[in-house]
Amino acid sequence: MLIVEFADTEERLYQQTVEWLSTKLSNAPCCLEKMQSSFSINPYTRICTTQTGNEIVMTAKEFDLLYFLFSHKGQVFSKEQLYENVWGYEPILCSSNMTSFIRKLRLKIEPDPANPQYILTVWGVGYKFNEEII
């Protein structure tokens, strides 16, 4: 059994550790959870919860999209790159579908969806998860 605790300021080290352990372990850990200031994302159980402990109900693709953006904090992805990385293929759907996915995700996770703090739009380029969120 391995138990590791990370400070809020060690986000990059946490992400590297999760990636390395995911490739080296023959079986998945029972529970690995990274707490956020207002929600947590558990990639093994695929559950997101608010700070108050309420589970955020989302579709499989909404979770995949959220976790992908969260795992690459600060990195900007075009809609095409998101389709390729989350869906695993070239985008054959119109770009408004990605806009709809992002909007629905914001409605579920953002304290104020009209003024997003987590998933940010980089106009003319794409979307990113706010790297300033701990």
PDB file of C-alpha atoms in Angstrom:
ATOM      1  CA  MET A   1       0.000   0.000   0.000  1.00  0.00           C
ATOM      2  CA  LEU A   2       1.263   3.444  -0.910  1.00  0.00           C
ATOM      3  CA  ILE A   3      -0.155   6.602   0.625  1.00  0.00           C
ATOM      4  CA  VAL A   4       1.071   9.958  -0.600  1.00  0.00           C
ATOM      5  CA  GLU A   5      -0.135  13.391   0.436  1.00  0.00           C
ATOM      6  CA  PHE A   6       0.477  16.494  -1.646  1.00  0.00           C
ATOM      7  CA  ALA A   7       0.225  20.133  -0.639  1.00  0.00           C
ATOM      8  CA  ASP A   8      -1.996  22.411  -2.699  1.00  0.00           C
ATOM      9  CA  THR A   9       1.106  23.984  -4.251  1.00  0.00           C
ATOM     10  CA  GLU A  10       2.395  20.631  -5.577  1.00  0.00           C
ATOM     11  CA  GLU A  11      -0.125  20.201  -8.418  1.00  0.00           C
ATOM     12  CA  ARG A  12       2.479  19.457 -11.105  1.00  0.00           C
ATOM     13  CA  LEU A  13       4.188  16.834  -8.934  1.00  0.00           C
ATOM     14  CA  TYR A  14       0.788  15.268  -8.185  1.00  0.00           C
ATOM     15  CA  GLN A  15      -0.074  15.021 -11.898  1.00  0.00           C
ATOM     16  CA  GLN A  16       3.325  13.494 -12.745  1.00  0.00           C
ATOM     17  CA  THR A  17       2.969  10.965  -9.924  1.00  0.00           C
ATOM     18  CA  VAL A  18      -0.523   9.915 -11.030  1.00  0.00           C
ATOM     19  CA  GLU A  19       0.631   9.497 -14.635  1.00  0.00           C
ATOM     20  CA  TRP A  20       3.729   7.516 -13.629  1.00  0.00           C
ATOM     21  CA  LEU A  21       1.827   5.242 -11.220  1.00  0.00           C
ATOM     22  CA  SER A  22      -0.907   4.664 -13.798  1.00  0.00           C
ATOM     23  CA  THR A  23       1.658   3.294 -16.239  1.00  0.00           C
ATOM     24  CA  LYS A  24       3.590   1.215 -13.679  1.00  0.00           C
ATOM     25  CA  LEU A  25       0.919  -0.420 -11.544  1.00  0.00           C
ATOM     26  CA  SER A  26      -0.529  -3.757 -12.585  1.00  0.00           C
ATOM     27  CA  ASN A  27      -3.811  -2.846 -10.934  1.00  0.00           C
ATOM     28  CA  ALA A  28      -5.484   0.448 -10.163  1.00  0.00           C
ATOM     29  CA  PRO A  29      -5.322   1.953  -6.695  1.00  0.00           C
ATOM     30  CA  CYS A  30      -8.451   1.524  -4.582  1.00  0.00           C
ATOM     31  CA  CYS A  31      -8.883   5.242  -4.160  1.00  0.00           C
ATOM     32  CA  LEU A  32      -6.914   8.220  -5.348  1.00  0.00           C
ATOM     33  CA  GLU A  33      -8.521  11.582  -4.980  1.00  0.00           C
ATOM     34  CA  LYS A  34      -7.234  15.069  -5.654  1.00  0.00           C
ATOM     35  CA  MET A  35      -9.212  17.697  -3.808  1.00  0.00           C
ATOM     36  CA  GLN A  36      -9.906  20.986  -5.506  1.00  0.00           C
ATOM     37  CA  SER A  37     -10.906  24.213  -3.839  1.00  0.00           C
ATOM     38  CA  SER A  38     -14.542  23.586  -4.759  1.00  0.00           C
ATOM     39  CA  PHE A  39     -14.692  20.057  -6.196  1.00  0.00           C
ATOM     40  CA  SER A  40     -12.742  16.807  -6.426  1.00  0.00           C
ATOM     41  CA  ILE A  41     -12.090  14.577  -9.407  1.00  0.00           C
ATOM     42  CA  ASN A  42     -11.430  10.871  -8.891  1.00  0.00           C
ATOM     43  CA  PRO A  43     -10.207   9.354 -12.177  1.00  0.00           C
ATOM     44  CA  TYR A  44     -10.512   5.784 -10.898  1.00  0.00           C
ATOM     45  CA  THR A  45     -14.122   5.904  -9.776  1.00  0.00           C
ATOM     46  CA  ARG A  46     -14.962   8.603 -12.367  1.00  0.00           C
ATOM     47  CA  ILE A  47     -16.789  10.610  -9.746  1.00  0.00           C
ATOM     48  CA  CYS A  48     -16.674  14.352  -9.212  1.00  0.00           C
ATOM     49  CA  THR A  49     -17.917  15.874  -5.991  1.00  0.00           C
ATOM     50  CA  THR A  50     -18.441  19.416  -4.785  1.00  0.00           C
ATOM     51  CA  GLN A  51     -16.708  20.796  -1.717  1.00  0.00           C
ATOM     52  CA  THR A  52     -19.893  20.098   0.249  1.00  0.00           C
ATOM     53  CA  GLY A  53     -19.762  16.424  -0.792  1.00  0.00           C
ATOM     54  CA  ASN A  54     -22.511  16.466  -3.411  1.00  0.00           C
ATOM     55  CA  GLU A  55     -21.787  14.244  -6.405  1.00  0.00           C
ATOM     56  CA  ILE A  56     -21.782  15.965  -9.792  1.00  0.00           C
ATOM     57  CA  VAL A  57     -23.769  13.808 -12.192  1.00  0.00           C
ATOM     58  CA  MET A  58     -22.309  13.870 -15.692  1.00  0.00           C
ATOM     59  CA  THR A  59     -22.139  11.724 -18.777  1.00  0.00           C
ATOM     60  CA  ALA A  60     -19.070   9.616 -19.545  1.00  0.00           C
ATOM     61  CA  LYS A  61     -17.903  12.040 -22.218  1.00  0.00           C
ATOM     62  CA  GLU A  62     -18.467  15.050 -19.979  1.00  0.00           C
ATOM     63  CA  PHE A  63     -16.242  13.393 -17.355  1.00  0.00           C
ATOM     64  CA  ASP A  64     -13.636  12.510 -20.010  1.00  0.00           C
ATOM     65  CA  LEU A  65     -13.599  16.078 -21.282  1.00  0.00           C
ATOM     66  CA  LEU A  66     -13.367  17.576 -17.783  1.00  0.00           C
ATOM     67  CA  TYR A  67     -10.609  15.194 -16.712  1.00  0.00           C
ATOM     68  CA  PHE A  68      -8.639  15.766 -19.922  1.00  0.00           C
ATOM     69  CA  LEU A  69      -8.735  19.541 -19.484  1.00  0.00           C
ATOM     70  CA  PHE A  70      -8.002  19.236 -15.745  1.00  0.00           C
ATOM     71  CA  SER A  71      -5.028  16.962 -16.452  1.00  0.00           C
ATOM     72  CA  HIS A  72      -3.573  19.574 -18.794  1.00  0.00           C
ATOM     73  CA  LYS A  73      -4.170  22.717 -16.737  1.00  0.00           C
ATOM     74  CA  GLY A  74      -3.235  25.889 -18.553  1.00  0.00           C
ATOM     75  CA  GLN A  75      -2.776  24.222 -21.924  1.00  0.00           C
ATOM     76  CA  VAL A  76      -5.088  25.567 -24.631  1.00  0.00           C
ATOM     77  CA  PHE A  77      -6.814  23.049 -26.908  1.00  0.00           C
ATOM     78  CA  SER A  78      -8.734  23.743 -30.077  1.00  0.00           C
ATOM     79  CA  LYS A  79     -12.089  22.054 -30.591  1.00  0.00           C
ATOM     80  CA  GLU A  80     -10.428  19.716 -33.088  1.00  0.00           C
ATOM     81  CA  GLN A  81      -7.723  18.758 -30.590  1.00  0.00           C
ATOM     82  CA  LEU A  82     -10.350  18.049 -27.937  1.00  0.00           C
ATOM     83  CA  TYR A  83     -12.272  15.808 -30.326  1.00  0.00           C
ATOM     84  CA  GLU A  84      -9.088  13.920 -31.188  1.00  0.00           C
ATOM     85  CA  ASN A  85      -7.888  13.538 -27.582  1.00  0.00           C
ATOM     86  CA  VAL A  86     -11.208  12.882 -25.831  1.00  0.00           C
ATOM     87  CA  TRP A  87     -13.190  11.074 -28.529  1.00  0.00           C
ATOM     88  CA  GLY A  88     -10.142   9.504 -30.172  1.00  0.00           C
ATOM     89  CA  TYR A  89     -10.837  10.510 -33.752  1.00  0.00           C
ATOM     90  CA  GLU A  90     -10.877  13.398 -36.163  1.00  0.00           C
ATOM     91  CA  PRO A  91     -13.815  15.730 -35.607  1.00  0.00           C
ATOM     92  CA  ILE A  92     -16.691  14.770 -37.838  1.00  0.00           C
ATOM     93  CA  LEU A  93     -19.254  16.654 -35.786  1.00  0.00           C
ATOM     94  CA  CYS A  94     -19.806  20.350 -36.219  1.00  0.00           C
ATOM     95  CA  SER A  95     -17.902  22.645 -33.890  1.00  0.00           C
ATOM     96  CA  SER A  96     -21.092  23.784 -32.172  1.00  0.00           C
ATOM     97  CA  ASN A  97     -21.297  20.338 -30.534  1.00  0.00           C
ATOM     98  CA  MET A  98     -18.090  21.036 -28.595  1.00  0.00           C
ATOM     99  CA  THR A  99     -19.469  24.419 -27.580  1.00  0.00           C
ATOM    100  CA  SER A 100     -22.559  22.620 -26.288  1.00  0.00           C
ATOM    101  CA  PHE A 101     -20.458  20.077 -24.327  1.00  0.00           C
ATOM    102  CA  ILE A 102     -18.467  22.892 -22.702  1.00  0.00           C
ATOM    103  CA  ARG A 103     -21.638  24.837 -21.866  1.00  0.00           C
ATOM    104  CA  LYS A 104     -23.282  21.788 -20.239  1.00  0.00           C
ATOM    105  CA  LEU A 105     -20.116  21.007 -18.297  1.00  0.00           C
ATOM    106  CA  ARG A 106     -19.897  24.587 -17.033  1.00  0.00           C
ATOM    107  CA  LEU A 107     -23.513  24.414 -15.873  1.00  0.00           C
ATOM    108  CA  LYS A 108     -22.576  21.421 -13.737  1.00  0.00           C
ATOM    109  CA  ILE A 109     -19.228  22.480 -12.249  1.00  0.00           C
ATOM    110  CA  GLU A 110     -19.003  26.261 -12.278  1.00  0.00           C
ATOM    111  CA  PRO A 111     -20.282  28.271  -9.283  1.00  0.00           C
ATOM    112  CA  ASP A 112     -21.405  30.926 -11.805  1.00  0.00           C
ATOM    113  CA  PRO A 113     -21.585  29.394 -15.311  1.00  0.00           C
ATOM    114  CA  ALA A 114     -22.004  32.847 -16.899  1.00  0.00           C
ATOM    115  CA  ASN A 115     -18.580  33.806 -15.488  1.00  0.00           C
ATOM    116  CA  PRO A 116     -16.542  30.579 -15.633  1.00  0.00           C
ATOM    117  CA  GLN A 117     -13.600  30.108 -13.278  1.00  0.00           C
ATOM    118  CA  TYR A 118     -12.522  26.596 -14.257  1.00  0.00           C
ATOM    119  CA  ILE A 119     -13.019  25.993 -17.969  1.00  0.00           C
ATOM    120  CA  LEU A 120     -11.940  29.130 -19.776  1.00  0.00           C
ATOM    121  CA  THR A 121     -12.479  30.133 -23.386  1.00  0.00           C
ATOM    122  CA  VAL A 122      -9.414  31.410 -25.208  1.00  0.00           C
ATOM    123  CA  TRP A 123     -11.080  33.391 -27.972  1.00  0.00           C
ATOM    124  CA  GLY A 124     -10.074  32.385 -31.470  1.00  0.00           C
ATOM    125  CA  VAL A 125      -8.153  29.352 -30.181  1.00  0.00           C
ATOM    126  CA  GLY A 126     -10.127  27.005 -27.923  1.00  0.00           C
ATOM    127  CA  TYR A 127     -10.496  26.057 -24.271  1.00  0.00           C
ATOM    128  CA  LYS A 128      -8.314  25.450 -21.226  1.00  0.00           C
ATOM    129  CA  PHE A 129      -8.687  24.539 -17.553  1.00  0.00           C
ATOM    130  CA  ASN A 130      -7.641  27.485 -15.410  1.00  0.00           C
ATOM    131  CA  GLU A 131      -4.095  26.808 -14.204  1.00  0.00           C
ATOM    132  CA  GLU A 132      -4.596  29.150 -11.256  1.00  0.00           C
ATOM    133  CA  ILE A 133      -7.211  26.892  -9.678  1.00  0.00           C
ATOM    134  CA  ILE A 134      -5.704  24.716  -6.949  1.00  0.00           C
TER     135      ILE A 134
END
